[in-house]
Coordinates of C-alpha atoms in Angstrom, one line a residue:
M1 CA 52.6 -66.3 -1.6
S2 CA 49.1 -65.4 -1.0
K3 CA 49.0 -61.2 -0.5
P4 CA 47.1 -59.9 2.8
V5 CA 44.0 -57.9 1.6
V6 CA 42.6 -55.8 2.7
A7 CA 39.4 -53.5 3.1
I8 CA 38.5 -50.1 3.4
V9 CA 35.0 -49.8 4.4
G10 CA 32.4 -46.5 6.1
R11 CA 29.9 -44.2 5.1
P12 CA 28.8 -42.7 1.6
N13 CA 31.5 -39.5 1.5
V14 CA 34.3 -39.8 4.6
G15 CA 37.0 -40.5 1.6
K16 CA 37.4 -44.0 0.8
S17 CA 37.5 -43.3 -2.4
T18 CA 39.9 -40.9 -2.0
L19 CA 42.0 -42.7 0.6
F20 CA 42.0 -45.6 -2.0
N21 CA 43.1 -43.3 -4.8
A22 CA 45.6 -42.0 -2.6
L23 CA 47.4 -45.3 -1.8
A24 CA 46.3 -47.1 -5.2
G25 CA 48.9 -44.2 -6.4
E26 CA 46.7 -42.8 -9.4
M27 CA 42.6 -42.0 -10.2
I28 CA 41.2 -45.7 -9.9
S29 CA 38.1 -44.8 -7.9
I30 CA 36.2 -41.9 -10.1
V31 CA 35.3 -39.5 -7.0
K32 CA 33.1 -36.7 -6.4
D33 CA 31.5 -34.2 -4.3
T34 CA 28.0 -36.2 -4.4
P35 CA 27.8 -39.1 -2.5
G36 CA 27.4 -42.9 -3.9
V37 CA 28.8 -42.2 -7.2
T38 CA 29.7 -45.6 -8.5
R39 CA 33.4 -46.6 -8.5
D40 CA 35.1 -48.6 -11.2
R41 CA 38.2 -49.8 -9.9
I42 CA 37.3 -52.2 -6.8
Y43 CA 40.5 -52.9 -5.5
A44 CA 44.5 -52.4 -5.8
D45 CA 48.2 -53.5 -5.1
V46 CA 50.0 -51.5 -2.9
T47 CA 53.9 -51.8 -1.6
W48 CA 54.6 -50.5 2.2
L49 CA 57.7 -50.9 2.8
D50 CA 58.9 -54.3 2.6
K51 CA 54.3 -55.5 2.9
S52 CA 52.8 -56.3 -0.6
F53 CA 49.2 -56.3 0.1
T54 CA 46.2 -56.7 -2.0
L55 CA 43.7 -53.4 -1.1
I56 CA 39.9 -53.5 -2.1
D57 CA 37.0 -50.6 -1.9
T58 CA 34.2 -52.0 -0.7
G59 CA 32.3 -48.7 -1.4
G60 CA 29.4 -49.6 -3.9
I61 CA 26.0 -48.0 -4.6
E62 CA 25.2 -45.0 -1.9
P63 CA 21.2 -45.0 -1.6
D64 CA 20.2 -41.3 -0.3
S65 CA 18.2 -41.9 2.7
G66 CA 19.4 -42.7 6.3
D67 CA 17.7 -46.4 7.3
I68 CA 19.0 -47.5 3.5
I69 CA 22.6 -46.5 4.0
L70 CA 22.6 -48.0 7.7
S71 CA 21.3 -51.5 5.6
Q72 CA 24.2 -50.7 3.5
M73 CA 27.2 -49.9 5.1
R74 CA 26.4 -53.3 7.2
E75 CA 26.1 -54.7 3.9
Q76 CA 29.7 -54.0 3.0
A77 CA 31.4 -54.7 6.5
Q78 CA 30.3 -58.1 5.8
I79 CA 32.3 -57.8 2.7
A80 CA 35.2 -56.5 4.4
I81 CA 34.3 -59.2 7.8
D82 CA 34.3 -62.3 5.2
T83 CA 37.2 -61.6 2.7
A84 CA 39.7 -59.4 4.6
D85 CA 43.0 -60.2 6.4
V86 CA 42.5 -55.9 7.7
I87 CA 40.0 -53.6 8.2
V88 CA 40.3 -50.3 7.7
F89 CA 37.1 -48.2 9.2
I90 CA 37.0 -44.6 7.8
T91 CA 35.0 -41.8 9.4
D92 CA 35.0 -38.2 8.8
V93 CA 36.0 -35.8 11.9
Q94 CA 33.9 -33.2 10.4
Q95 CA 30.7 -35.2 10.8
G96 CA 31.7 -36.3 13.8
L97 CA 30.3 -39.6 15.4
V98 CA 27.7 -40.3 13.9
D99 CA 25.0 -43.0 14.9
S100 CA 25.9 -45.2 12.1
D101 CA 28.9 -45.3 12.5
A102 CA 29.0 -47.1 15.8
K103 CA 26.7 -49.6 14.6
V104 CA 29.4 -50.7 12.3
A105 CA 32.0 -50.6 14.6
D106 CA 30.0 -53.3 17.4
M107 CA 29.6 -55.8 14.0
L108 CA 33.3 -54.8 13.8
R109 CA 34.2 -55.6 16.4
R110 CA 32.1 -58.3 16.7
S111 CA 34.0 -60.1 13.7
Q112 CA 37.5 -60.5 15.6
K113 CA 38.3 -59.0 13.1
P114 CA 41.9 -57.0 13.1
V115 CA 40.4 -53.0 12.6
V116 CA 42.8 -49.7 12.0
L117 CA 40.1 -47.2 12.8
V118 CA 41.1 -44.1 10.9
V119 CA 39.3 -40.5 10.9
N120 CA 39.5 -38.5 8.5
K121 CA 38.8 -34.6 7.1
V122 CA 41.9 -33.9 9.9
D123 CA 43.1 -31.2 8.1
S124 CA 44.9 -29.2 10.4
V125 CA 46.2 -31.1 13.7
Q126 CA 45.6 -28.5 16.4
K127 CA 42.7 -27.9 15.1
Y128 CA 40.8 -30.2 15.6
M129 CA 43.0 -33.1 17.6
M130 CA 39.9 -32.8 20.1
D131 CA 37.9 -34.2 17.8
V132 CA 39.4 -37.3 16.6
Y133 CA 39.5 -38.2 20.9
E134 CA 35.7 -38.6 19.7
F135 CA 36.2 -41.7 17.7
Y136 CA 38.6 -43.5 21.1
N137 CA 33.8 -43.6 22.0
L138 CA 34.0 -46.8 18.8
G139 CA 35.9 -48.7 21.6
I140 CA 37.7 -50.3 18.6
G141 CA 41.0 -48.7 19.1
E142 CA 42.7 -45.7 18.6
P143 CA 41.6 -43.5 16.3
V144 CA 44.4 -42.9 13.7
A145 CA 44.2 -38.9 11.8
I146 CA 45.0 -39.0 8.4
S147 CA 43.6 -36.0 5.4
A148 CA 43.8 -38.5 2.5
A149 CA 43.4 -34.8 -0.3
N150 CA 46.5 -33.7 1.8
R151 CA 47.8 -36.9 1.9
T152 CA 49.0 -36.1 6.0
G153 CA 48.8 -38.6 8.1
I154 CA 48.5 -42.0 5.2
G155 CA 52.3 -43.7 6.2
D156 CA 51.0 -44.3 10.4
M157 CA 48.2 -45.4 8.4
L158 CA 50.0 -48.1 7.0
D159 CA 52.2 -48.3 10.1
E160 CA 49.1 -49.9 11.7
I161 CA 47.6 -51.4 8.6
I162 CA 50.2 -53.6 8.2
K163 CA 51.5 -54.6 12.2
E164 CA 47.8 -56.2 11.9
F165 CA 49.3 -59.0 9.2
P166 CA 48.6 -62.4 9.9
E167 CA 52.5 -64.3 10.7
D168 CA 51.5 -67.3 9.6
L169 CA 50.9 -66.0 5.9
D170 CA 54.7 -66.4 4.3
A171 CA 54.3 -70.0 5.9
E172 CA 51.4 -71.2 4.3
E173 CA 50.8 -74.5 5.4
D174 CA 49.5 -76.9 2.9
D175 CA 51.6 -75.1 0.5
D176 CA 53.5 -77.7 -1.8
I177 CA 49.0 -78.7 -2.2
P178 CA 48.1 -77.3 -5.6
K179 CA 45.2 -74.7 -5.0
V180 CA 42.8 -74.9 -7.9
A181 CA 40.1 -71.0 -7.5
V182 CA 37.1 -72.2 -9.7
V183 CA 36.0 -68.1 -10.6
G184 CA 33.1 -66.7 -13.6
K185 CA 30.0 -65.2 -13.8
P186 CA 26.9 -66.8 -12.0
N187 CA 24.7 -69.0 -12.9
V188 CA 27.8 -71.3 -15.0
G189 CA 28.2 -73.7 -12.8
K190 CA 31.1 -73.7 -10.8
S191 CA 29.4 -75.4 -7.7
S192 CA 28.3 -77.8 -9.5
L193 CA 31.7 -78.0 -11.4
I194 CA 33.0 -78.7 -7.3
N195 CA 29.9 -80.5 -6.1
K196 CA 30.9 -83.5 -9.1
L197 CA 34.9 -83.0 -8.4
L198 CA 33.6 -84.4 -5.0
G199 CA 31.7 -86.5 -5.2
E200 CA 29.3 -86.7 -1.9
D201 CA 31.6 -86.8 0.1
R202 CA 31.4 -83.1 0.4
V203 CA 34.9 -81.9 2.1
I204 CA 34.2 -77.5 3.0
V205 CA 36.9 -76.5 5.5
S206 CA 34.9 -73.0 6.0
D207 CA 31.3 -72.7 6.2
I208 CA 30.9 -69.2 6.6
A209 CA 28.4 -67.4 4.6
G210 CA 29.7 -65.4 2.0
T211 CA 33.9 -66.9 2.5
T212 CA 34.9 -68.3 -0.7
R213 CA 34.6 -72.5 0.7
D214 CA 37.9 -74.6 0.4
A215 CA 37.9 -78.6 -1.0
K216 CA 40.3 -80.8 -0.7
V217 CA 39.7 -83.6 -3.7
K218 CA 41.8 -85.9 -3.9
W219 CA 43.3 -86.9 -8.4
K220 CA 44.9 -89.7 -8.5
D221 CA 47.0 -89.4 -5.2
R222 CA 47.6 -85.8 -6.3
E223 CA 46.0 -83.3 -3.7
Y224 CA 44.1 -80.8 -5.2
I225 CA 42.4 -77.6 -2.9
F226 CA 39.3 -75.6 -4.7
I227 CA 38.8 -72.4 -4.1
D228 CA 34.9 -72.1 -4.5
T229 CA 34.0 -68.0 -5.6
A230 CA 30.2 -69.4 -4.8
G231 CA 28.3 -66.5 -3.7
L232 CA 25.6 -65.9 -2.1
R233 CA 22.9 -65.5 -4.2
R234 CA 20.3 -62.6 -2.4
K235 CA 16.7 -62.2 -4.6
G236 CA 16.6 -58.6 -5.1
K237 CA 20.2 -57.2 -4.7
I238 CA 21.6 -54.0 -8.2
K239 CA 23.3 -55.7 -10.5
E240 CA 25.6 -54.1 -10.6
E241 CA 26.1 -54.2 -6.3
I242 CA 25.9 -58.4 -7.3
E243 CA 28.7 -57.9 -10.1
R244 CA 30.9 -55.9 -7.1
Y245 CA 30.3 -58.4 -4.8
S246 CA 31.5 -61.1 -7.2
V247 CA 34.5 -58.9 -8.6
I248 CA 35.9 -59.1 -4.8
R249 CA 35.1 -62.2 -4.0
T250 CA 36.7 -63.3 -7.1
V251 CA 40.5 -61.4 -6.3
T252 CA 40.6 -63.1 -3.1
A253 CA 40.3 -65.7 -4.2
V254 CA 42.5 -65.6 -7.4
E255 CA 45.4 -64.2 -4.5
R256 CA 45.3 -68.1 -3.0
A257 CA 45.5 -69.2 -6.1
D258 CA 48.1 -70.6 -7.8
V259 CA 45.6 -71.3 -10.4
V260 CA 42.5 -70.3 -11.9
V261 CA 40.0 -72.1 -13.8
V262 CA 37.5 -69.5 -15.2
V263 CA 34.1 -71.5 -16.1
I264 CA 32.1 -69.6 -18.7
D265 CA 28.3 -71.1 -20.1
A266 CA 29.2 -72.8 -23.4
T267 CA 25.0 -71.7 -23.8
E268 CA 25.7 -67.9 -24.1
G269 CA 29.5 -68.3 -25.3
V270 CA 32.0 -65.6 -23.9
T271 CA 31.5 -61.7 -22.3
E272 CA 32.5 -59.2 -21.2
Q273 CA 32.4 -60.4 -17.8
D274 CA 34.3 -62.9 -18.7
A275 CA 37.2 -61.6 -19.8
K276 CA 36.7 -58.5 -16.8
I277 CA 37.1 -61.6 -14.6
A278 CA 39.8 -63.6 -16.4
G279 CA 41.6 -60.9 -17.0
I280 CA 42.2 -60.3 -13.3
A281 CA 44.6 -63.9 -13.2
H282 CA 46.6 -62.1 -15.9
E283 CA 46.7 -58.9 -13.7
R284 CA 48.5 -61.0 -10.9
G285 CA 50.2 -63.7 -13.0
K286 CA 48.5 -67.4 -12.1
G287 CA 47.6 -69.2 -14.9
V288 CA 44.7 -69.6 -16.8
I289 CA 42.5 -72.6 -18.4
I290 CA 39.0 -71.7 -19.3
A291 CA 36.6 -73.6 -18.9
V292 CA 33.8 -74.1 -21.2
N293 CA 31.0 -75.7 -19.0
K294 CA 27.3 -76.8 -20.9
W295 CA 29.4 -78.5 -23.3
D296 CA 26.7 -81.1 -23.5
A297 CA 23.8 -78.6 -24.4
V298 CA 25.1 -76.9 -27.4
E299 CA 24.4 -78.5 -30.8
K300 CA 27.3 -79.4 -31.6
D301 CA 28.1 -79.4 -36.3
D302 CA 31.7 -80.5 -36.9
K303 CA 32.4 -76.3 -36.5
T304 CA 31.0 -76.0 -33.6
I305 CA 35.2 -76.4 -31.5
Y306 CA 36.9 -74.2 -34.1
K307 CA 33.8 -71.3 -34.0
H308 CA 33.6 -71.6 -30.0
T309 CA 37.9 -71.6 -29.7
N310 CA 37.6 -68.4 -31.9
R311 CA 34.9 -66.4 -30.1
I312 CA 37.0 -67.2 -27.3
R313 CA 40.8 -66.4 -28.2
E314 CA 39.2 -62.7 -29.6
V315 CA 37.7 -62.1 -26.6
L316 CA 40.5 -62.8 -24.7
A317 CA 43.3 -61.7 -26.4
Y318 CA 45.1 -60.2 -24.1
M319 CA 46.1 -63.9 -22.7
P320 CA 46.6 -66.4 -26.2
Y321 CA 48.2 -68.2 -23.6
A322 CA 45.4 -69.5 -21.1
E323 CA 44.9 -73.4 -21.8
L324 CA 41.0 -74.4 -23.5
V325 CA 39.3 -77.0 -21.7
F326 CA 35.6 -78.3 -22.9
I327 CA 33.4 -79.6 -20.4
S328 CA 30.2 -80.6 -18.9
A329 CA 30.1 -80.5 -14.5
K330 CA 27.7 -82.0 -14.5
S331 CA 28.1 -85.6 -17.0
G332 CA 31.7 -85.3 -15.8
Q333 CA 32.4 -85.0 -19.4
R334 CA 36.7 -84.7 -19.6
L335 CA 37.0 -83.6 -16.2
P336 CA 40.6 -85.9 -16.4
K337 CA 41.8 -83.8 -18.9
L338 CA 41.1 -80.1 -16.7
F339 CA 42.8 -82.4 -13.9
E340 CA 45.6 -83.4 -16.7
T341 CA 45.6 -79.4 -17.9
I342 CA 46.2 -78.6 -14.0
D343 CA 49.3 -80.1 -13.9
A344 CA 50.9 -79.1 -16.6
V345 CA 49.9 -75.4 -16.3
I346 CA 51.5 -75.6 -13.1
E347 CA 54.8 -77.1 -14.1
N348 CA 54.8 -74.5 -16.7
Q349 CA 54.7 -71.6 -14.0
T350 CA 57.1 -73.1 -11.6
L351 CA 59.7 -74.3 -14.8
R352 CA 63.4 -72.2 -14.4
I353 CA 65.2 -71.9 -17.9
Q354 CA 69.3 -72.1 -18.3
T355 CA 70.4 -68.0 -18.5
G356 CA 72.8 -70.0 -21.1
V357 CA 69.6 -71.7 -22.9
L358 CA 67.6 -68.8 -23.2
N359 CA 70.1 -66.3 -24.4
E360 CA 70.4 -68.3 -27.3
I361 CA 66.5 -68.0 -27.4
L362 CA 67.4 -64.6 -27.5
S363 CA 70.1 -64.1 -29.5
E364 CA 68.7 -66.1 -32.2
A365 CA 65.3 -64.1 -32.1
V366 CA 67.3 -61.2 -32.8
A367 CA 69.9 -62.0 -35.0
M368 CA 65.6 -62.2 -36.7
Q369 CA 64.1 -59.0 -36.3
Q370 CA 66.7 -56.5 -35.2
P371 CA 65.6 -54.0 -32.2
P372 CA 64.1 -51.5 -32.1
S373 CA 65.7 -47.6 -32.6
D374 CA 64.9 -44.1 -32.0
R375 CA 66.3 -41.4 -33.5
G376 CA 70.0 -43.3 -34.8
K377 CA 70.1 -45.1 -30.6
R378 CA 69.8 -48.5 -31.5
L379 CA 68.6 -51.2 -28.8
K380 CA 71.3 -53.2 -27.7
I381 CA 70.6 -56.1 -25.6
F382 CA 72.9 -57.4 -23.8
Y383 CA 71.0 -60.5 -21.9
M384 CA 68.5 -62.5 -20.1
T385 CA 68.1 -64.3 -17.4
Q386 CA 64.9 -65.9 -14.7
V387 CA 65.2 -64.2 -12.1
G388 CA 61.6 -65.9 -10.9
V389 CA 58.8 -68.7 -10.7
K390 CA 54.9 -68.5 -10.5
P391 CA 55.4 -66.4 -13.7
P392 CA 58.4 -67.5 -14.8
T393 CA 59.5 -63.9 -14.6
F394 CA 63.0 -62.3 -17.0
V395 CA 64.9 -59.6 -16.2
I396 CA 66.2 -58.9 -20.0
F397 CA 69.1 -56.1 -19.9
V398 CA 69.3 -53.2 -22.1
N399 CA 70.9 -50.3 -22.9
D400 CA 68.7 -48.4 -23.1
K401 CA 65.3 -48.9 -21.7
E402 CA 62.9 -46.3 -23.4
L403 CA 64.2 -47.5 -26.8
M404 CA 62.2 -51.3 -25.6
H405 CA 58.3 -50.6 -27.2
F406 CA 56.3 -53.5 -25.8
S407 CA 55.9 -55.0 -29.2
Y408 CA 59.1 -55.9 -29.6
T409 CA 59.2 -57.6 -25.8
R410 CA 56.0 -59.9 -27.0
Y411 CA 58.3 -60.7 -29.9
I412 CA 61.0 -61.4 -27.3
E413 CA 58.2 -63.0 -24.7
N414 CA 56.9 -65.5 -28.1
K415 CA 59.8 -66.4 -29.1
V416 CA 60.8 -68.1 -25.4
R417 CA 57.0 -69.6 -25.6
D418 CA 57.7 -71.1 -29.1
A419 CA 60.6 -72.8 -27.4
F420 CA 59.5 -74.1 -24.0
G421 CA 55.6 -74.3 -24.8
F422 CA 54.5 -72.0 -20.8
R423 CA 51.6 -73.1 -21.5
G424 CA 48.7 -71.7 -19.2
T425 CA 50.7 -69.0 -17.8
S426 CA 51.3 -65.6 -18.6
L427 CA 55.1 -64.6 -18.4
K428 CA 56.3 -62.1 -16.2
F429 CA 59.5 -59.9 -17.9
I430 CA 61.6 -56.9 -16.2
I431 CA 63.6 -54.4 -18.7
R432 CA 67.0 -53.3 -16.9
E433 CA 69.5 -50.8 -18.4
R434 CA 72.8 -52.3 -17.5
G435 CA 74.9 -50.7 -14.1
E436 CA 70.9 -50.2 -13.1
K437 CA 69.7 -51.8 -9.5
S438 CA 67.2 -54.3 -8.9

């Protein structure tokens, strides 16, 4: 089941980052009073009542002159329209209604996407309420008054946002067809790979500029949906902006996928940006395959493949479970291997292990390496059970959570992997004390 995506759009300095941080619950975006301080984190997971969604901050590098600000906002609005299920349009009661607000509101209205209009910086309802009513003129619905800095009105706003979520998100169509997102930095050959898989009869489900494109591929009587994130290349764009745009697109594609194929360029080797993109799939607990493309263009000797493998394992040290495939999208080299690996990863993502078998592994692990202790109190592990799949999720019951060091959790994870494989998928461990409610 994919989570809805909510995007924040607004002029510079109306409080997008402050709101983003208030919802994400930590200082993720950098907030300064000068318009246009670039942000670090672009997305965060938010849960309100029983609904979870991915929040995206579309605000990028903000220029200072008026006409560029408008084109910049149009760009943001376009990203939001392309990728989000619900758009939060944020305005500033203290600056009042501005011409560029109206222009962007027109764009959002025409997109037919659900929009929640938020008026920020309403520090005092008595003082500003009459000014809030002025925003009805934008014609995109009832304004919700909030103060992101004081954390007031945010609950009402979240209620409005979750009302707009599509009903059918839970029952996603084609649920039994595996969804594979093809991600990677620009120019590594994502589109070439998908075009090669499709041969000539390209099936594009939606071809709106800027959206991710879905393609159905058949392989040995099994259907797959490939989600292509190959985006628009616009000339003259700032490097950070292209990166930000590709991250937003990657997050939305990964959110919908079961397995993520991270394409990297063999001629260039693995880079920091590859690690960032792969990290998105890792954080979301998806199956991960690293496809090293353009392998035919690399000068090889008998050690080349080991050198490449070691380098990739080094840079992506946080995900040792990821599967590696060396391919060429141009010649089609090893593409059958890619499909076999996708099948294997999907199987591992949905693998369930019986509690009895798990606890045999656990008691063996505990016997081989004693649990840690602190100030004379030793960690006791009672038992472990699997509670979910995609990714496989385990709960370990202990006497004291504080004693369960992450290195010991990792030790247990390695033992579980030694026994059952789980290649290509991350595992999630939840530590609970006995008697603690789930």
